């Protein structure tokens, strides 16, 4: 009888240990599976994309041999050398919204005119025609406070938020202010680098 009791106790203890091991293995496997699924969810999230394309070969807009011009004339000039076309494409992907800002940075190599003598005007194409986004403004009066990463020496000309995929065609114009006094011996030129900064939410 005692030997049977000993076997029974050993069997019960063995079953308990085996049960604990099985539960432990299942628990560890379950934790690993849950973590793997969480990681998959993280990996699957694809943040929004903002892409800028240019009509020119560079994001530098350069104006040479500038002469004082009124805002009325500057806004309507059809001279291709006096405006710069570019496009911003937004692809939301897995993001709920995307925000971006357009910024200008003076290119010292191409600039002789003073910033406060330059007028900046930005339009966006809508239904086949261009509408103002930024009315003619002195370059020196533009805001330099960036929300999305522009540096302190850049100025913001537009801020946009979108909850859908979009393609915006922009036209940037600049001219020398009408009341600018110029030295005929000094050629007035102005160059800016056009950049886009954004954030997906």
PDB file of N, CA and C in Angstrom, residues 107-151:
ATOM      1  N   UNK A 107      19.693  83.480 -51.417  1.00  0.00           N
ATOM      2  CA  UNK A 107      20.948  82.914 -51.920  1.00  0.00           C
ATOM      3  C   UNK A 107      21.904  84.093 -52.136  1.00  0.00           C
ATOM      4  N   UNK A 108      22.850  84.249 -51.233  1.00  0.00           N
ATOM      5  CA  UNK A 108      23.750  85.402 -51.245  1.00  0.00           C
ATOM      6  C   UNK A 108      24.545  85.497 -52.547  1.00  0.00           C
ATOM      7  N   UNK A 109      24.841  84.356 -53.150  1.00  0.00           N
ATOM      8  CA  UNK A 109      25.652  84.346 -54.369  1.00  0.00           C
ATOM      9  C   UNK A 109      24.965  85.089 -55.506  1.00  0.00           C
ATOM     10  N   UNK A 110      23.631  85.049 -55.533  1.00  0.00           N
ATOM     11  CA  UNK A 110      22.887  85.650 -56.631  1.00  0.00           C
ATOM     12  C   UNK A 110      22.199  86.962 -56.243  1.00  0.00           C
ATOM     13  N   UNK A 111      22.534  87.522 -55.102  1.00  0.00           N
ATOM     14  CA  UNK A 111      21.773  88.664 -54.592  1.00  0.00           C
ATOM     15  C   UNK A 111      22.621  89.911 -54.389  1.00  0.00           C
ATOM     16  N   UNK A 112      22.151  91.004 -54.970  1.00  0.00           N
ATOM     17  CA  UNK A 112      22.763  92.317 -54.711  1.00  0.00           C
ATOM     18  C   UNK A 112      21.727  93.299 -54.168  1.00  0.00           C
ATOM     19  N   UNK A 113      20.446  93.062 -54.468  1.00  0.00           N
ATOM     20  CA  UNK A 113      19.368  93.942 -53.987  1.00  0.00           C
ATOM     21  C   UNK A 113      19.130  93.715 -52.498  1.00  0.00           C
ATOM     22  N   UNK A 114      18.690  94.737 -51.808  1.00  0.00           N
ATOM     23  CA  UNK A 114      18.372  94.622 -50.390  1.00  0.00           C
ATOM     24  C   UNK A 114      17.019  93.923 -50.212  1.00  0.00           C
ATOM     25  N   UNK A 115      16.892  93.057 -49.205  1.00  0.00           N
ATOM     26  CA  UNK A 115      15.624  92.334 -48.995  1.00  0.00           C
ATOM     27  C   UNK A 115      14.410  93.253 -48.856  1.00  0.00           C
ATOM     28  N   UNK A 116      14.606  94.414 -48.217  1.00  0.00           N
ATOM     29  CA  UNK A 116      13.441  95.290 -48.007  1.00  0.00           C
ATOM     30  C   UNK A 116      12.997  96.011 -49.277  1.00  0.00           C
ATOM     31  N   UNK A 117      13.759  95.854 -50.381  1.00  0.00           N
ATOM     32  CA  UNK A 117      13.336  96.442 -51.656  1.00  0.00           C
ATOM     33  C   UNK A 117      12.605  95.436 -52.542  1.00  0.00           C
ATOM     34  N   UNK A 118      12.563  94.180 -52.095  1.00  0.00           N
ATOM     35  CA  UNK A 118      11.962  93.125 -52.912  1.00  0.00           C
ATOM     36  C   UNK A 118      10.520  92.836 -52.496  1.00  0.00           C
ATOM     37  N   UNK A 119       9.671  92.683 -53.511  1.00  0.00           N
ATOM     38  CA  UNK A 119       8.272  92.316 -53.291  1.00  0.00           C
ATOM     39  C   UNK A 119       8.099  90.836 -53.633  1.00  0.00           C
ATOM     40  N   UNK A 120       7.306  90.133 -52.805  1.00  0.00           N
ATOM     41  CA  UNK A 120       7.074  88.701 -52.991  1.00  0.00           C
ATOM     42  C   UNK A 120       5.577  88.462 -53.147  1.00  0.00           C
ATOM     43  N   UNK A 121       5.213  87.664 -54.146  1.00  0.00           N
ATOM     44  CA  UNK A 121       3.800  87.393 -54.434  1.00  0.00           C
ATOM     45  C   UNK A 121       3.660  85.910 -54.797  1.00  0.00           C
ATOM     46  N   UNK A 122       2.766  85.207 -54.121  1.00  0.00           N
ATOM     47  CA  UNK A 122       2.577  83.776 -54.358  1.00  0.00           C
ATOM     48  C   UNK A 122       1.150  83.494 -54.786  1.00  0.00           C
ATOM     49  N   UNK A 123       1.018  82.676 -55.844  1.00  0.00           N
ATOM     50  CA  UNK A 123      -0.294  82.257 -56.341  1.00  0.00           C
ATOM     51  C   UNK A 123      -0.370  80.733 -56.372  1.00  0.00           C
ATOM     52  N   UNK A 124      -1.609  80.217 -56.370  1.00  0.00           N
ATOM     53  CA  UNK A 124      -1.839  78.782 -56.503  1.00  0.00           C
ATOM     54  C   UNK A 124      -2.902  78.564 -57.565  1.00  0.00           C
ATOM     55  N   UNK A 125      -2.694  77.540 -58.371  1.00  0.00           N
ATOM     56  CA  UNK A 125      -3.626  77.253 -59.463  1.00  0.00           C
ATOM     57  C   UNK A 125      -4.881  76.575 -58.938  1.00  0.00           C
ATOM     58  N   UNK A 126      -6.022  77.132 -59.309  1.00  0.00           N
ATOM     59  CA  UNK A 126      -7.320  76.558 -58.934  1.00  0.00           C
ATOM     60  C   UNK A 126      -8.271  76.695 -60.112  1.00  0.00           C
ATOM     61  N   UNK A 127      -8.824  75.567 -60.528  1.00  0.00           N
ATOM     62  CA  UNK A 127      -9.766  75.531 -61.660  1.00  0.00           C
ATOM     63  C   UNK A 127      -9.186  76.198 -62.905  1.00  0.00           C
ATOM     64  N   UNK A 128      -7.919  75.979 -63.157  1.00  0.00           N
ATOM     65  CA  UNK A 128      -7.304  76.468 -64.386  1.00  0.00           C
ATOM     66  C   UNK A 128      -6.725  77.862 -64.330  1.00  0.00           C
ATOM     67  N   UNK A 129      -6.965  78.596 -63.247  1.00  0.00           N
ATOM     68  CA  UNK A 129      -6.397  79.945 -63.136  1.00  0.00           C
ATOM     69  C   UNK A 129      -5.672  80.087 -61.804  1.00  0.00           C
ATOM     70  N   UNK A 130      -4.843  81.105 -61.698  1.00  0.00           N
ATOM     71  CA  UNK A 130      -4.068  81.331 -60.473  1.00  0.00           C
ATOM     72  C   UNK A 130      -4.763  82.329 -59.562  1.00  0.00           C
ATOM     73  N   UNK A 131      -4.803  81.978 -58.277  1.00  0.00           N
ATOM     74  CA  UNK A 131      -5.401  82.863 -57.273  1.00  0.00           C
ATOM     75  C   UNK A 131      -4.347  83.186 -56.213  1.00  0.00           C
ATOM     76  N   UNK A 132      -4.421  84.384 -55.601  1.00  0.00           N
ATOM     77  CA  UNK A 132      -3.404  84.789 -54.629  1.00  0.00           C
ATOM     78  C   UNK A 132      -3.417  83.923 -53.369  1.00  0.00           C
ATOM     79  N   UNK A 133      -2.237  83.545 -52.922  1.00  0.00           N
ATOM     80  CA  UNK A 133      -2.045  82.893 -51.627  1.00  0.00           C
ATOM     81  C   UNK A 133      -1.393  83.885 -50.677  1.00  0.00           C
ATOM     82  N   UNK A 134      -0.461  84.651 -51.225  1.00  0.00           N
ATOM     83  CA  UNK A 134       0.219  85.713 -50.485  1.00  0.00           C
ATOM     84  C   UNK A 134       0.209  86.963 -51.348  1.00  0.00           C
ATOM     85  N   UNK A 135      -0.456  88.015 -50.879  1.00  0.00           N
ATOM     86  CA  UNK A 135      -0.477  89.276 -51.617  1.00  0.00           C
ATOM     87  C   UNK A 135       0.924  89.902 -51.600  1.00  0.00           C
ATOM     88  N   UNK A 136       1.222  90.804 -52.543  1.00  0.00           N
ATOM     89  CA  UNK A 136       2.559  91.404 -52.588  1.00  0.00           C
ATOM     90  C   UNK A 136       3.003  91.928 -51.219  1.00  0.00           C
ATOM     91  N   UNK A 137       4.141  91.419 -50.771  1.00  0.00           N
ATOM     92  CA  UNK A 137       4.660  91.726 -49.444  1.00  0.00           C
ATOM     93  C   UNK A 137       6.163  91.954 -49.535  1.00  0.00           C
ATOM     94  N   UNK A 138       6.664  92.892 -48.750  1.00  0.00           N
ATOM     95  CA  UNK A 138       8.105  93.114 -48.695  1.00  0.00           C
ATOM     96  C   UNK A 138       8.773  91.869 -48.122  1.00  0.00           C
ATOM     97  N   UNK A 139       9.869  91.447 -48.742  1.00  0.00           N
ATOM     98  CA  UNK A 139      10.571  90.243 -48.276  1.00  0.00           C
ATOM     99  C   UNK A 139      10.921  90.368 -46.798  1.00  0.00           C
ATOM    100  N   UNK A 140      11.325  91.542 -46.380  1.00  0.00           N
ATOM    101  CA  UNK A 140      11.756  91.739 -44.989  1.00  0.00           C
ATOM    102  C   UNK A 140      10.600  91.692 -43.996  1.00  0.00           C
ATOM    103  N   UNK A 141       9.356  91.748 -44.482  1.00  0.00           N
ATOM    104  CA  UNK A 141       8.193  91.726 -43.599  1.00  0.00           C
ATOM    105  C   UNK A 141       7.607  90.321 -43.432  1.00  0.00           C
ATOM    106  N   UNK A 142       8.161  89.342 -44.144  1.00  0.00           N
ATOM    107  CA  UNK A 142       7.640  87.981 -44.054  1.00  0.00           C
ATOM    108  C   UNK A 142       7.999  87.352 -42.715  1.00  0.00           C
ATOM    109  N   UNK A 143       7.148  86.464 -42.240  1.00  0.00           N
ATOM    110  CA  UNK A 143       7.331  85.792 -40.949  1.00  0.00           C
ATOM    111  C   UNK A 143       8.434  84.733 -41.029  1.00  0.00           C
ATOM    112  N   UNK A 144       9.311  84.709 -40.033  1.00  0.00           N
ATOM    113  CA  UNK A 144      10.387  83.715 -40.023  1.00  0.00           C
ATOM    114  C   UNK A 144      10.176  82.636 -38.966  1.00  0.00           C
ATOM    115  N   UNK A 145       9.000  82.637 -38.331  1.00  0.00           N
ATOM    116  CA  UNK A 145       8.715  81.635 -37.299  1.00  0.00           C
ATOM    117  C   UNK A 145       8.158  80.365 -37.934  1.00  0.00           C
ATOM    118  N   UNK A 146       8.953  79.311 -37.905  1.00  0.00           N
ATOM    119  CA  UNK A 146       8.578  78.065 -38.551  1.00  0.00           C
ATOM    120  C   UNK A 146       7.876  77.112 -37.591  1.00  0.00           C
ATOM    121  N   UNK A 147       6.901  76.377 -38.104  1.00  0.00           N
ATOM    122  CA  UNK A 147       6.237  75.330 -37.320  1.00  0.00           C
ATOM    123  C   UNK A 147       6.830  73.961 -37.610  1.00  0.00           C
ATOM    124  N   UNK A 148       7.452  73.803 -38.786  1.00  0.00           N
ATOM    125  CA  UNK A 148       7.823  72.461 -39.226  1.00  0.00           C
ATOM    126  C   UNK A 148       9.288  72.269 -39.578  1.00  0.00           C
ATOM    127  N   UNK A 149      10.154  73.222 -39.254  1.00  0.00           N
ATOM    128  CA  UNK A 149      11.580  72.948 -39.437  1.00  0.00           C
ATOM    129  C   UNK A 149      12.390  73.921 -40.255  1.00  0.00           C
ATOM    130  N   UNK A 150      11.786  74.976 -40.781  1.00  0.00           N
ATOM    131  CA  UNK A 150      12.571  75.964 -41.521  1.00  0.00           C
ATOM    132  C   UNK A 150      13.562  76.635 -40.572  1.00  0.00           C
ATOM    133  N   UNK A 151      14.726  76.993 -41.088  1.00  0.00           N
ATOM    134  CA  UNK A 151      15.761  77.610 -40.252  1.00  0.00           C
ATOM    135  C   UNK A 151      15.463  79.095 -40.019  1.00  0.00           C
TER     136      UNK A 151
END
